[in-house]
Short mmCIF file of C-alpha atoms in Angstrom, two decimals:
data_model
loop_
_atom_site.label_atom_id
_atom_site.label_comp_id
_atom_site.label_asym_id
_atom_site.label_seq_id
_atom_site.Cartn_x
_atom_site.Cartn_y
_atom_site.Cartn_z
CA MET W 1 -14.48 5.57 7.02
CA SER W 2 -18.18 4.78 8.49
CA LEU W 3 -17.11 1.22 8.57
CA ASN W 4 -13.68 1.45 10.18
CA ARG W 5 -15.49 3.56 12.59
CA VAL W 6 -17.92 1.05 13.38
CA LEU W 7 -16.33 -2.38 12.94
CA LEU W 8 -12.87 -1.47 14.51
CA PRO W 9 -13.99 -0.69 18.19
CA SER W 10 -15.63 -3.94 17.99
CA TYR W 11 -12.15 -5.63 17.34
CA GLY W 12 -11.01 -4.16 20.09
CA VAL W 13 -9.11 -1.45 18.74
CA PRO W 14 -9.25 2.30 20.06
CA GLU W 15 -10.44 5.12 17.50
CA ARG W 16 -7.54 6.97 18.72
CA VAL W 17 -4.79 4.27 17.75
CA VAL W 18 -6.57 3.89 14.25
CA LEU W 19 -6.89 7.51 13.67
CA GLN W 20 -2.64 7.90 14.80
CA SER W 21 -1.73 5.19 12.94
CA ARG W 22 -3.53 7.15 9.49
CA LEU W 23 -2.08 10.73 10.71
CA SER W 24 1.31 9.28 10.86
CA LEU W 25 0.95 7.55 7.86
CA LEU W 26 -0.75 10.88 5.85
CA ASP W 27 2.48 12.57 7.64
CA ALA W 28 4.94 10.26 5.54
CA LEU W 29 3.16 10.54 2.57
CA ILE W 30 3.46 14.43 2.68
CA GLN W 31 6.91 14.55 3.65
CA ILE W 32 7.54 11.60 0.98
CA ASP W 33 9.35 10.00 3.66
CA PRO W 34 9.87 6.03 2.12
CA LEU W 35 11.11 5.05 5.58
CA ALA W 36 7.81 6.11 7.65
CA ILE W 37 5.84 5.04 4.72
CA GLU W 38 7.42 1.10 5.04
CA THR W 39 6.92 1.58 8.86
CA SER W 40 3.82 2.63 8.91
CA LEU W 41 2.67 -0.29 6.70
CA ARG W 42 4.72 -2.70 8.30
CA ALA W 43 2.67 -1.38 11.57
CA LEU W 44 -0.50 -2.06 9.96
CA PHE W 45 -0.25 -5.64 8.90
CA ALA W 46 1.47 -6.22 12.15
CA GLY W 47 -1.87 -5.41 13.77
CA ILE W 48 -3.89 -7.88 12.03
CA PRO W 49 -4.46 -10.90 14.46
CA SER W 50 -3.43 -14.22 13.29
CA ASP W 51 -6.50 -15.74 14.00
CA TRP W 52 -7.80 -13.62 11.30
CA TYR W 53 -5.65 -16.12 9.02
CA ARG W 54 -6.52 -19.14 10.71
CA ARG W 55 -8.00 -22.17 7.88
CA ASN W 56 -8.16 -19.72 5.12
CA PRO W 57 -5.55 -18.83 2.55
CA LEU W 58 -5.87 -14.82 2.67
CA ALA W 59 -2.11 -14.63 3.25
CA GLY W 60 -1.47 -15.40 -0.02
CA PHE W 61 -3.56 -13.39 -1.97
CA GLU W 62 -2.27 -9.68 -3.13
CA GLY W 63 -5.87 -8.21 -2.99
CA HIS W 64 -5.94 -9.10 0.87
CA TYR W 65 -2.78 -6.81 1.34
CA ALA W 66 -3.67 -4.17 -1.14
CA SER W 67 -7.42 -4.12 0.25
CA VAL W 68 -6.06 -3.50 3.62
CA PHE W 69 -4.10 -0.88 2.78
CA TYR W 70 -6.61 0.66 0.26
CA SER W 71 -9.10 0.71 2.95
CA HIS W 72 -6.87 2.61 5.37
CA LEU W 73 -5.79 5.51 2.56
CA ALA W 74 -9.95 5.74 2.05
CA GLY W 75 -10.26 6.49 5.74
CA LEU W 76 -8.25 9.38 5.26
CA GLY W 77 -10.05 10.74 2.29
CA LEU W 78 -7.55 10.57 -0.44
CA ASP W 79 -7.48 10.62 -4.12
CA LEU W 80 -6.97 6.69 -4.89
CA ARG W 81 -7.17 5.21 -7.98
CA VAL W 82 -7.54 1.36 -7.41
CA GLU W 83 -6.41 -0.77 -10.47
CA ASP W 84 -5.24 2.18 -12.51
CA ALA W 85 -5.00 1.47 -16.36
CA THR W 86 -2.46 2.41 -18.55
CA ASN W 87 -1.34 1.26 -22.30
CA HIS W 88 0.33 -1.73 -20.87
CA GLY W 89 -1.73 -2.95 -17.65
CA ARG W 90 -2.61 -1.91 -14.25
CA ILE W 91 -1.29 0.02 -11.48
CA ASP W 92 -2.47 -1.58 -8.28
CA LEU W 93 -2.78 1.70 -6.17
CA THR W 94 -2.46 5.51 -7.29
CA VAL W 95 -2.38 8.06 -4.63
CA VAL W 96 -2.46 11.69 -5.68
CA LEU W 97 -1.50 14.07 -2.89
CA SER W 98 -0.11 17.78 -2.61
CA GLY W 99 0.88 17.55 -6.22
CA GLN W 100 3.28 14.25 -5.86
CA VAL W 101 1.97 10.88 -7.28
CA PHE W 102 2.76 7.46 -5.79
CA LEU W 103 2.18 4.64 -7.78
CA PHE W 104 1.81 1.45 -5.46
CA GLU W 105 2.44 -2.18 -6.81
CA PHE W 106 1.81 -5.26 -4.64
CA LYS W 107 3.58 -8.92 -4.88
CA VAL W 108 3.07 -11.94 -2.32
CA VAL W 109 6.06 -13.92 -2.13
CA THR W 110 6.51 -16.73 -0.20
CA ASP W 111 9.01 -15.90 2.38
CA ALA W 112 11.90 -13.86 1.29
CA PRO W 113 11.99 -10.79 -1.07
CA GLU W 114 12.81 -11.08 -4.51
CA GLY W 115 13.14 -7.65 -5.21
CA GLN W 116 11.03 -7.64 -9.25
CA VAL W 117 8.47 -5.16 -8.18
CA LEU W 118 10.19 -2.18 -9.23
CA ARG W 119 11.04 -3.84 -12.26
CA GLN W 120 7.96 -4.36 -13.44
CA ILE W 121 6.80 -0.98 -13.24
CA HIS W 122 9.67 0.02 -14.98
CA GLU W 123 9.05 -2.73 -17.63
CA LYS W 124 5.24 -1.70 -18.29
CA GLY W 125 6.24 1.99 -18.16
CA TYR W 126 3.62 2.49 -15.38
CA ALA W 127 4.89 5.91 -14.28
CA GLU W 128 4.61 7.22 -17.96
CA LYS W 129 0.96 7.99 -17.53
CA TYR W 130 1.73 10.68 -15.01
CA LEU W 131 4.41 12.15 -16.52
CA GLY W 132 4.73 15.64 -17.96
CA GLN W 133 2.10 16.89 -15.44
CA GLY W 134 4.52 18.42 -13.53
CA SER W 135 4.39 16.35 -10.33
CA ASP W 136 7.04 14.04 -9.41
CA VAL W 137 6.44 10.30 -9.69
CA HIS W 138 7.29 8.01 -6.64
CA LEU W 139 7.18 4.24 -7.48
CA ILE W 140 6.90 2.05 -4.36
CA GLY W 141 7.21 -1.80 -4.76
CA VAL W 142 5.75 -3.69 -1.68
CA GLU W 143 6.38 -7.22 -1.18
CA PHE W 144 4.50 -9.39 1.65
CA SER W 145 5.43 -12.99 3.07
CA LYS W 146 2.85 -15.37 3.12
CA THR W 147 4.59 -16.81 6.08
CA ALA W 148 5.35 -13.73 8.02
CA ARG W 149 2.16 -12.16 6.95
CA ASN W 150 3.52 -8.85 6.41
CA VAL W 151 6.00 -6.70 4.35
CA VAL W 152 9.23 -8.50 3.49
CA GLY W 153 10.51 -6.17 0.53
CA PHE W 154 10.09 -2.44 0.19
CA GLU W 155 11.70 -0.33 -2.53
CA VAL W 156 11.04 3.24 -4.02
CA ARG W 157 12.33 5.36 -6.86
CA THR W 158 11.28 8.67 -7.87
CA VAL W 159 10.74 10.18 -11.02
CA THR W 160 11.70 14.07 -10.88
CA GLN W 161 9.96 15.99 -13.59
#
């Protein structure tokens, strides 16, 4: 949180704008509103200046998008689990909030969404780790475009217990 408070104003981002963006995302998660979560993600990545991508390959790396999203959520003090290990692999990001579990899996594509992210979550059984705890598990697949440098695919399924 401190890092964001120091860096963002130096880039010309008013603290109230950052706070409002985070609170909107927090509200979207609490309300379990997939459209609002997607809208918040799109706004977050749309706000990254194009100059930050000049002469570097950041847009092609899943870790870039995951790190930006993680930092955004970390500023809210949420229960976050990065590279959450299971018996079949690692969930990119797990968020536990108000009795709900959100499993985020990120992929980078060239241009158009490929629609394979949720399939990976199902094939690897990522939700199994959180079943039986009485919480709903929300599977969220997010595809980022190297070209658009933003969300191009967003899928959500909920496993209700």
